[in-house]
Amino acid sequence: MATISSGIFPVICIDRNTGIPLHRQVYTGFREAILRGELGPGQKVPSSRALAAELEISRFPILDAYAQLHAEGYLESRVGAGTFVSAALTNLPTNNTAPVEESEGARRVSQGSARFPRYHAAPWRNGWGAFSVHQPAFDQFPFETWSKLVAHHSRAPRAHGMRNIDPLGLMPLRDAICSYLRTARAVHCDSSQIMVVSGSQQALDITARVLLDRKDSAWIEEPCYPLARSILLGYGCRIVPVPVDQEGLDVNAGIKRARNARAAFVTPSHHYPLGVTMSAPRRLQLLDWARKASAWIVEDDYDSEFRFESMPIPSLQGFDSAARVIYIGTFSKVLFPSLRLGYIVIPPDLVDHFTAVRYAMDIFPSYLFQEVLTDFMGAGHFARHIRRMRALYKTRRTALVESLHSEFGDLLEIHGAKAGMHLSITLPDDYRDVEIAMRAAKENLWLWPLSPCWSGIHPRQGFILGFGNIAEEKMQSAVRHLRRILAL
Ligand SMILES: Cc1ncc(COP(=O)(O)O)c(C=O)c1O
């Protein structure tokens, strides 16, 4: 078992006035920390010398307490390595998996926080490989180049980066993002409008805080990206699901349902999850509505770099002459999601409002990877990586579509295979996608159910299938596995 040697001391409280011997207090402190899961099996405990210094007592009571904990099997020693919580104590609760009953405190959280949909650790979110969604081809990432840049910037950080930086982010990175967006996405912007954020999720959050008040109506796509909906629900907005058809969001339907909505949240380049591209007439109609209703359009352009059968579609923001569009993008798909870097292109007159909200939220983005990414983009590695990944994902996409056709024939409907790192399949209505996904996860097949993407009462059943992180030669057997699970 891996040993944990964090050098962090457990919380042991010593009270010299209680009359309880010190060795007993140390013993009880450790025993309870272990039983509560605050110290886990295999975790290194501090040396008696270090703990004595920390608690400002002599070493003897600590040696006595450790001897007792050894005798009872709570601690074990490894020659030359130190003293550890016994690795055999595996059935103890861990810090965060013990079932918790709702306490009086939990019942008294704010109405605001209670409005956010509860977080469920769905097993498919942690999967690796077929058919995990939002996973790029990790093994194809140019780690050598990246790690050299990380090492360089860690060794010689620029002095200004070690202090506070701008709430909008590092200027050279904003310049690089700006020129990329102008050229590759036809976004109208200059660097003063770009804010660097920790992924599009933070971008959506800041945007909602700036634009919306409680009870405001906001259009969302039906089906939609569930975490965009969570933000709106969390802030007490009235969500208005607007159907998506073959041309994208049905603007007439939105106007019928809520003409005076404050905002529309859309994924026009590649609808999430069904993959439709919004047609030019619909884009113009949406912009026209926003202008007349003084509403905002939030364009989530999360994976537009990967189109397989045509040139990338220009952004909706690029059509906008009335500064009604907030454009959001991310490096999660093109690089990797744990980087947590994305950006917002803010209409010029709103930059101060966005900056104020960001400053109050987390002051400014973390520095190191902004420097690394600036150089990665400046030296051409970013553009090269996108080109390579576009070709790779095209091959993987084709392998998946062909395998689905050969295994299922016409039994499944495939949606949105022209772009991105995932496609969707829909199933007959009597299938239960969430239950099937639970079963599949036990066999290490990661199926993301489609029905949670619907906000209304008639969800479709099916799955979002990611193909970014599965080698072409493994596709057929993964699809066979899917067929066995579905028993089709
Ligand atoms: C449509 C859409 N929007 C936003 C996000 C959030 O991505 P991130 O916060 O990693 O940039 C995702 C994640 O995969 C997504 O699919």
XYZ file of C-alpha atoms and ligand atoms in Angstrom:
504
model
C 0.000 0.000 0.000
C 1.232 3.483 -0.766
C 2.439 5.289 2.193
C 1.358 8.805 2.774
C 4.018 11.040 4.207
C 2.631 14.504 4.046
C 4.493 15.935 7.027
C 1.149 17.254 8.258
C 0.317 16.750 11.926
C -3.034 15.362 13.040
C -5.036 17.551 15.392
C -4.091 16.335 18.902
C -5.220 18.600 21.695
C -3.230 18.621 24.897
C -4.635 20.171 28.045
C -2.264 20.343 31.009
C -5.062 21.302 33.418
C -7.333 18.265 33.116
C -5.362 15.882 35.300
C -5.430 13.277 32.495
C -1.857 12.043 31.958
C -0.220 13.412 28.822
C 0.539 9.964 27.358
C -3.176 9.110 27.701
C -4.189 12.327 25.910
C -1.793 11.595 23.044
C -2.969 7.972 22.856
C -6.655 8.998 22.812
C -6.025 11.742 20.261
C -4.394 9.322 17.805
C -6.861 6.510 18.405
C -9.823 8.787 17.702
C -8.195 10.348 14.652
C -7.655 6.839 13.250
C -11.175 5.660 14.056
C -12.724 8.765 12.518
C -10.684 8.214 9.347
C -8.677 11.432 9.733
C -5.546 9.288 9.693
C -5.797 6.552 7.066
C -4.164 3.107 6.819
C -0.561 3.412 5.647
C -0.323 7.080 6.595
C 2.945 8.086 8.234
C 2.714 9.550 11.734
C 5.161 12.190 12.937
C 8.340 11.135 14.705
C 8.170 11.395 18.494
C 10.765 14.151 18.350
C 8.813 16.252 15.830
C 5.523 15.754 17.657
C 7.091 16.642 21.001
C 8.344 19.886 19.515
C 4.963 20.621 17.952
C 3.004 19.935 21.184
C 5.675 21.517 23.377
C 5.886 18.478 25.716
C 8.671 15.987 26.399
C 9.157 12.897 24.202
C 8.389 10.377 26.974
C 4.587 10.587 26.991
C 4.634 10.353 23.201
C 6.834 7.255 23.239
C 4.464 5.699 25.830
C 1.412 6.520 23.717
C 2.997 5.171 20.509
C 3.978 1.940 22.364
C 0.367 1.456 23.475
C -0.965 2.164 19.952
C 1.545 -0.378 18.578
C 0.451 -2.958 21.115
C -3.206 -2.518 20.144
C -2.431 -2.779 16.419
C -3.217 0.835 15.476
C 0.380 1.608 14.487
C 3.188 -0.342 12.845
C 6.865 0.435 12.314
C 8.881 -0.092 9.165
C 12.615 -0.315 9.600
C 14.324 2.790 8.295
C 11.040 4.342 7.175
C 9.232 5.362 10.380
C 5.905 4.706 12.079
C 2.646 4.296 10.154
C -1.043 3.756 10.755
C -1.452 0.018 10.405
C -2.120 -0.916 6.771
C -4.430 -3.710 7.941
C -7.038 -1.234 9.237
C -8.861 -1.166 5.925
C -12.432 -1.382 7.198
C -12.356 1.906 9.001
C -14.365 4.801 7.626
C -12.464 7.094 5.313
C -12.730 10.816 5.652
C -15.319 11.315 2.975
C -17.128 8.102 2.236
C -18.871 7.498 5.573
C -22.621 7.847 5.072
C -23.724 11.061 6.716
C -27.070 11.673 8.222
C -28.381 15.157 7.613
C -27.562 17.167 10.711
C -29.391 20.182 12.067
C -26.550 22.214 10.495
C -27.124 20.682 7.057
C -30.829 21.437 7.287
C -30.009 25.054 7.959
C -27.844 25.746 4.898
C -28.933 28.749 2.888
C -31.853 28.411 0.514
C -29.399 29.455 -2.179
C -27.034 26.536 -1.668
C -29.932 24.086 -1.274
C -31.155 25.060 -4.749
C -28.050 23.578 -6.404
C -28.770 20.009 -7.559
C -27.134 17.516 -5.170
C -23.758 16.136 -6.249
C -23.856 12.390 -6.867
C -20.562 10.641 -7.504
C -21.912 8.795 -10.559
C -19.528 5.906 -11.301
C -19.204 6.705 -15.027
C -17.678 10.111 -14.259
C -14.504 8.475 -12.962
C -14.130 5.933 -15.736
C -11.103 5.711 -17.966
C -11.330 4.614 -21.591
C -14.450 3.372 -23.420
C -16.771 5.422 -23.507
C -15.828 8.116 -21.042
C -16.947 11.566 -22.083
C -14.751 14.692 -21.863
C -11.511 12.690 -22.097
C -8.994 13.692 -24.736
C -6.308 11.274 -25.967
C -4.098 11.683 -22.918
C -1.336 9.441 -24.277
C -0.967 11.694 -27.319
C -0.324 14.857 -25.359
C 3.166 16.326 -25.990
C 4.303 15.860 -22.399
C 7.947 16.324 -23.215
C 7.474 19.794 -24.587
C 4.958 20.688 -21.887
C 7.127 19.476 -19.025
C 10.124 21.437 -20.317
C 8.024 24.586 -20.233
C 6.718 23.750 -16.753
C 10.290 23.155 -15.527
C 11.493 26.375 -17.120
C 8.770 28.501 -15.549
C 9.118 26.783 -12.166
C 12.860 27.352 -12.091
C 12.775 30.942 -13.238
C 9.392 32.435 -12.405
C 9.125 36.024 -13.452
C 8.993 38.242 -10.398
C 5.703 39.839 -11.417
C 4.025 36.434 -11.566
C 4.783 35.711 -7.932
C 2.698 38.685 -6.858
C -0.907 39.506 -7.538
C -1.846 39.545 -11.151
C -4.812 41.024 -12.934
C -8.257 39.511 -12.165
C -8.587 39.191 -15.945
C -5.472 36.999 -16.144
C -1.944 37.231 -17.519
C -1.788 39.726 -20.390
C 0.505 37.699 -22.717
C -1.892 34.737 -22.444
C -4.876 36.978 -23.106
C -3.053 38.270 -26.205
C -2.413 34.697 -27.386
C -6.033 33.650 -26.798
C -7.274 36.776 -28.548
C -5.276 36.207 -31.708
C -6.245 32.502 -31.733
C -9.953 33.340 -31.412
C -9.865 36.032 -34.075
C -8.220 33.751 -36.593
C -9.607 30.319 -35.815
C -13.069 31.187 -34.485
C -13.829 34.534 -36.191
C -14.493 36.065 -32.781
C -14.524 39.899 -32.702
C -12.391 40.863 -29.759
C -9.322 42.488 -28.394
C -7.247 41.375 -25.432
C -8.893 43.827 -23.033
C -12.118 41.802 -23.366
C -10.568 38.433 -22.499
C -10.764 36.994 -18.996
C -8.805 33.832 -18.163
C -10.859 31.526 -15.923
C -10.604 28.033 -14.492
C -12.529 26.296 -17.288
C -15.869 27.040 -18.911
C -17.658 26.042 -15.739
C -16.286 29.071 -13.902
C -16.993 31.141 -16.995
C -20.668 30.111 -16.881
C -20.795 30.831 -13.163
C -19.306 34.333 -13.398
C -21.516 35.099 -16.397
C -24.678 34.050 -14.566
C -23.699 36.130 -11.526
C -23.140 39.227 -13.650
C -26.173 38.922 -15.909
C -28.956 37.311 -13.930
C -31.003 38.002 -10.846
C -33.053 35.526 -8.882
C -36.315 34.657 -10.662
C -35.030 35.920 -14.022
C -35.973 33.630 -16.899
C -33.208 32.065 -18.960
C -33.553 29.872 -22.028
C -31.603 26.666 -21.965
C -31.409 24.063 -24.671
C -33.615 20.985 -24.346
C -31.633 18.720 -23.947
C -28.808 20.713 -22.359
C -25.419 20.575 -20.664
C -26.570 19.676 -17.125
C -23.936 21.738 -15.311
C -25.062 24.918 -17.065
C -28.580 24.161 -15.816
C -27.231 23.546 -12.282
C -25.784 27.042 -12.170
C -29.046 28.635 -13.226
C -31.082 26.593 -10.760
C -28.571 27.351 -8.032
C -28.980 31.085 -8.525
C -32.754 30.756 -8.386
C -33.376 31.530 -12.063
C -36.431 30.281 -13.866
C -35.158 27.938 -16.532
C -37.062 27.808 -19.805
C -36.182 24.640 -21.764
C -36.275 25.407 -25.498
C -36.313 22.443 -27.906
C -33.395 21.810 -30.232
C -34.183 20.473 -33.702
C -32.065 19.786 -36.791
C -31.168 23.500 -37.078
C -30.330 24.010 -33.424
C -32.307 25.972 -30.819
C -35.897 26.580 -31.955
C -35.976 30.354 -31.465
C -39.710 30.646 -32.267
C -40.476 28.145 -29.506
C -38.306 30.158 -27.083
C -40.102 33.392 -27.979
C -43.462 31.697 -27.458
C -42.427 30.420 -24.035
C -40.568 33.425 -22.674
C -40.097 36.352 -25.056
C -38.674 38.514 -22.277
C -36.126 36.071 -20.917
C -32.892 37.748 -19.760
C -30.511 35.281 -21.428
C -30.165 32.223 -23.659
C -27.473 29.608 -22.895
C -26.483 27.839 -26.123
C -23.860 25.560 -27.704
C -24.302 26.629 -31.360
C -21.150 25.129 -32.911
C -21.809 21.648 -31.563
C -24.918 21.243 -29.453
C -24.318 19.356 -26.212
C -25.277 16.515 -26.157
C -26.872 15.869 -29.584
C -24.215 17.511 -31.763
C -26.391 19.691 -34.035
C -24.781 22.808 -35.538
C -27.025 25.854 -35.394
C -27.937 27.013 -38.920
C -27.135 30.531 -40.139
C -30.835 31.616 -40.249
C -31.327 30.472 -36.653
C -28.195 32.319 -35.535
C -29.495 35.527 -37.083
C -32.920 34.949 -35.567
C -31.413 34.384 -32.115
C -29.302 37.545 -32.370
C -32.342 39.489 -33.540
C -34.372 38.277 -30.558
C -31.553 39.191 -28.147
C -31.275 42.689 -29.583
C -35.032 43.333 -29.443
C -35.498 41.794 -25.991
C -32.291 43.362 -24.591
C -31.314 39.820 -23.665
C -27.896 38.156 -23.534
C -26.679 35.135 -25.450
C -24.134 32.947 -23.681
C -22.241 30.993 -26.329
C -20.500 27.923 -24.868
C -18.010 26.949 -27.584
C -16.554 23.981 -25.727
C -15.105 21.732 -28.475
C -15.426 23.576 -31.784
C -11.804 22.840 -32.767
C -12.694 19.306 -33.832
C -14.849 19.233 -36.962
C -14.351 16.320 -39.302
C -16.357 17.012 -42.434
C -16.066 20.742 -42.946
C -14.063 23.736 -41.797
C -14.736 24.844 -38.205
C -17.971 26.844 -38.024
C -17.376 30.544 -37.194
C -18.585 31.606 -33.782
C -22.017 33.121 -33.221
C -20.251 36.003 -31.458
C -18.625 36.908 -34.789
C -22.090 37.637 -36.281
C -23.092 39.870 -33.395
C -23.120 43.593 -34.096
C -24.973 44.589 -30.921
C -22.538 43.260 -28.275
C -25.147 40.888 -26.833
C -22.999 37.708 -26.890
C -20.769 36.455 -24.084
C -18.398 33.942 -25.654
C -16.951 31.106 -23.544
C -14.211 28.626 -24.430
C -12.001 26.077 -22.691
C -8.662 24.271 -22.934
C -10.202 21.165 -21.317
C -10.849 19.390 -24.633
C -7.932 20.613 -26.711
C -5.356 20.071 -23.936
C -6.636 18.316 -20.786
C -9.442 18.992 -18.314
C -7.415 19.095 -15.083
C -5.505 22.088 -16.457
C -8.578 24.123 -15.446
C -8.039 26.955 -17.896
C -10.662 28.567 -20.061
C -11.690 32.067 -21.105
C -14.550 34.513 -21.520
C -14.825 37.135 -24.245
C -16.775 39.908 -22.558
C -18.652 42.708 -24.376
C -16.563 45.874 -23.790
C -19.126 47.667 -21.618
C -19.395 44.688 -19.239
C -15.686 44.127 -18.603
C -15.723 46.096 -15.329
C -18.702 44.131 -14.004
C -17.112 40.777 -14.814
C -13.839 41.935 -13.258
C -15.568 42.972 -10.026
C -17.309 39.599 -9.677
C -14.134 37.670 -10.450
C -12.118 39.708 -7.982
C -14.585 38.913 -5.219
C -14.645 35.234 -6.191
C -11.005 34.079 -6.390
C -9.080 37.342 -7.051
C -7.129 36.085 -10.092
C -6.212 32.848 -11.852
C -3.307 30.677 -10.731
C -0.086 31.845 -12.376
C 2.246 28.995 -13.441
C 0.187 27.294 -16.132
C -0.762 30.624 -17.661
C 2.930 31.237 -18.396
C 3.367 27.685 -19.666
C 0.355 27.920 -21.926
C 1.427 31.298 -23.287
C 4.702 29.793 -24.494
C 2.995 26.599 -25.670
C 0.707 28.664 -27.872
C 3.377 31.151 -28.953
C 5.775 28.447 -30.157
C 3.139 26.762 -32.334
C 2.730 23.613 -30.189
C -0.922 24.371 -29.540
C -1.891 24.665 -33.212
C 0.133 21.537 -34.054
C -1.537 19.556 -31.278
C -5.015 20.585 -32.452
C -4.200 19.500 -36.019
C -2.878 16.117 -34.844
C -5.852 15.527 -32.551
C -8.348 16.479 -35.245
C -6.932 13.746 -37.490
C -6.796 11.235 -34.638
C -10.344 11.871 -33.403
C -11.615 11.607 -36.958
C -10.172 8.096 -37.161
C -11.593 7.160 -33.774
C -14.972 8.668 -34.616
C -15.116 6.715 -37.891
C -14.151 3.484 -36.125
C -16.912 4.032 -33.555
C -19.598 4.843 -36.131
C -18.650 1.818 -38.279
C -18.644 -0.485 -35.255
C -22.044 0.826 -34.132
C -23.438 0.200 -37.634
C -21.964 -3.280 -37.860
C -23.087 -4.348 -34.356
C -26.499 -2.664 -34.188
C -27.611 -2.005 -37.775
C -30.621 0.328 -37.568
C -31.490 -0.479 -33.975
C -29.824 2.657 -32.662
C -30.008 6.246 -33.783
C -26.621 8.016 -33.890
C -26.491 11.791 -33.311
C -23.778 14.381 -33.788
C -20.887 12.374 -35.228
C -19.529 15.217 -37.371
C -17.555 16.970 -34.658
C -16.121 16.869 -31.169
C -14.958 13.996 -28.969
C -18.310 12.314 -28.378
C -21.478 11.290 -30.171
C -24.858 10.296 -28.774
C -27.055 7.285 -29.343
C -30.758 7.113 -28.540
C -32.625 3.981 -27.503
C -36.257 2.913 -27.520
C -38.228 4.574 -24.689
C -38.584 1.425 -22.595
C -34.819 1.344 -21.887
C -33.609 2.931 -18.647
C -30.280 4.554 -19.403
C -29.268 5.393 -15.813
C -29.851 1.817 -14.605
C -27.961 0.398 -17.576
C -25.085 2.817 -16.976
C -24.868 1.671 -13.335
C -24.664 -1.953 -14.463
C -22.133 -1.196 -17.188
C -19.864 0.696 -14.768
C -19.500 -2.504 -12.721
C -17.972 -4.042 -15.868
C -15.725 -1.019 -16.482
C -17.742 0.231 -19.427
C -18.447 3.910 -18.919
C -21.768 4.950 -20.385
C -22.956 8.500 -19.750
C -26.765 8.423 -19.634
C -28.505 10.892 -21.887
C -31.809 11.345 -20.042
C -30.361 13.665 -17.295
C -29.718 16.218 -20.049
C -33.469 16.800 -20.376
C -35.116 19.309 -18.067
C -38.724 18.541 -19.040
C -40.800 15.486 -18.300
C -40.166 13.558 -21.522
C -36.468 12.703 -21.586
C -35.106 10.434 -24.265
C -33.135 7.363 -23.237
C -29.659 6.803 -24.583
C -25.975 7.433 -24.019
C -23.285 9.967 -24.759
C -20.305 7.968 -26.007
C -16.870 9.572 -25.746
C -14.303 8.358 -28.272
C -11.393 10.694 -27.507
C -9.541 8.331 -25.213
C -10.042 4.923 -26.912
C -7.578 3.499 -29.420
C -9.084 2.676 -32.809
C -8.235 -1.029 -32.497
C -10.202 -1.286 -29.219
C -13.363 0.254 -30.604
C -15.019 -2.851 -32.054
C -14.670 -4.890 -28.865
C -15.936 -1.965 -26.759
C -19.010 -1.704 -29.005
C -19.574 -5.480 -28.694
C -19.446 -5.042 -24.944
C -22.061 -2.298 -25.277
C -24.294 -4.626 -27.307
C -24.028 -7.342 -24.648
C -24.987 -4.850 -21.954
C -27.961 -3.598 -23.972
C -28.944 -7.128 -25.050
C -30.109 -5.745 -28.390
C -20.944 21.851 -23.085
C -19.909 21.995 -21.999
N -19.761 23.187 -21.399
C -18.874 23.351 -20.403
C -18.079 22.329 -19.968
C -17.128 22.584 -18.815
O -15.826 22.327 -19.148
P -14.594 22.900 -18.357
O -15.104 23.562 -17.112
O -13.728 21.728 -18.075
O -13.946 23.896 -19.249
C -18.193 21.082 -20.553
C -17.382 19.975 -20.044
O -17.079 19.027 -20.565
C -19.137 20.906 -21.608
O -19.273 19.712 -22.222
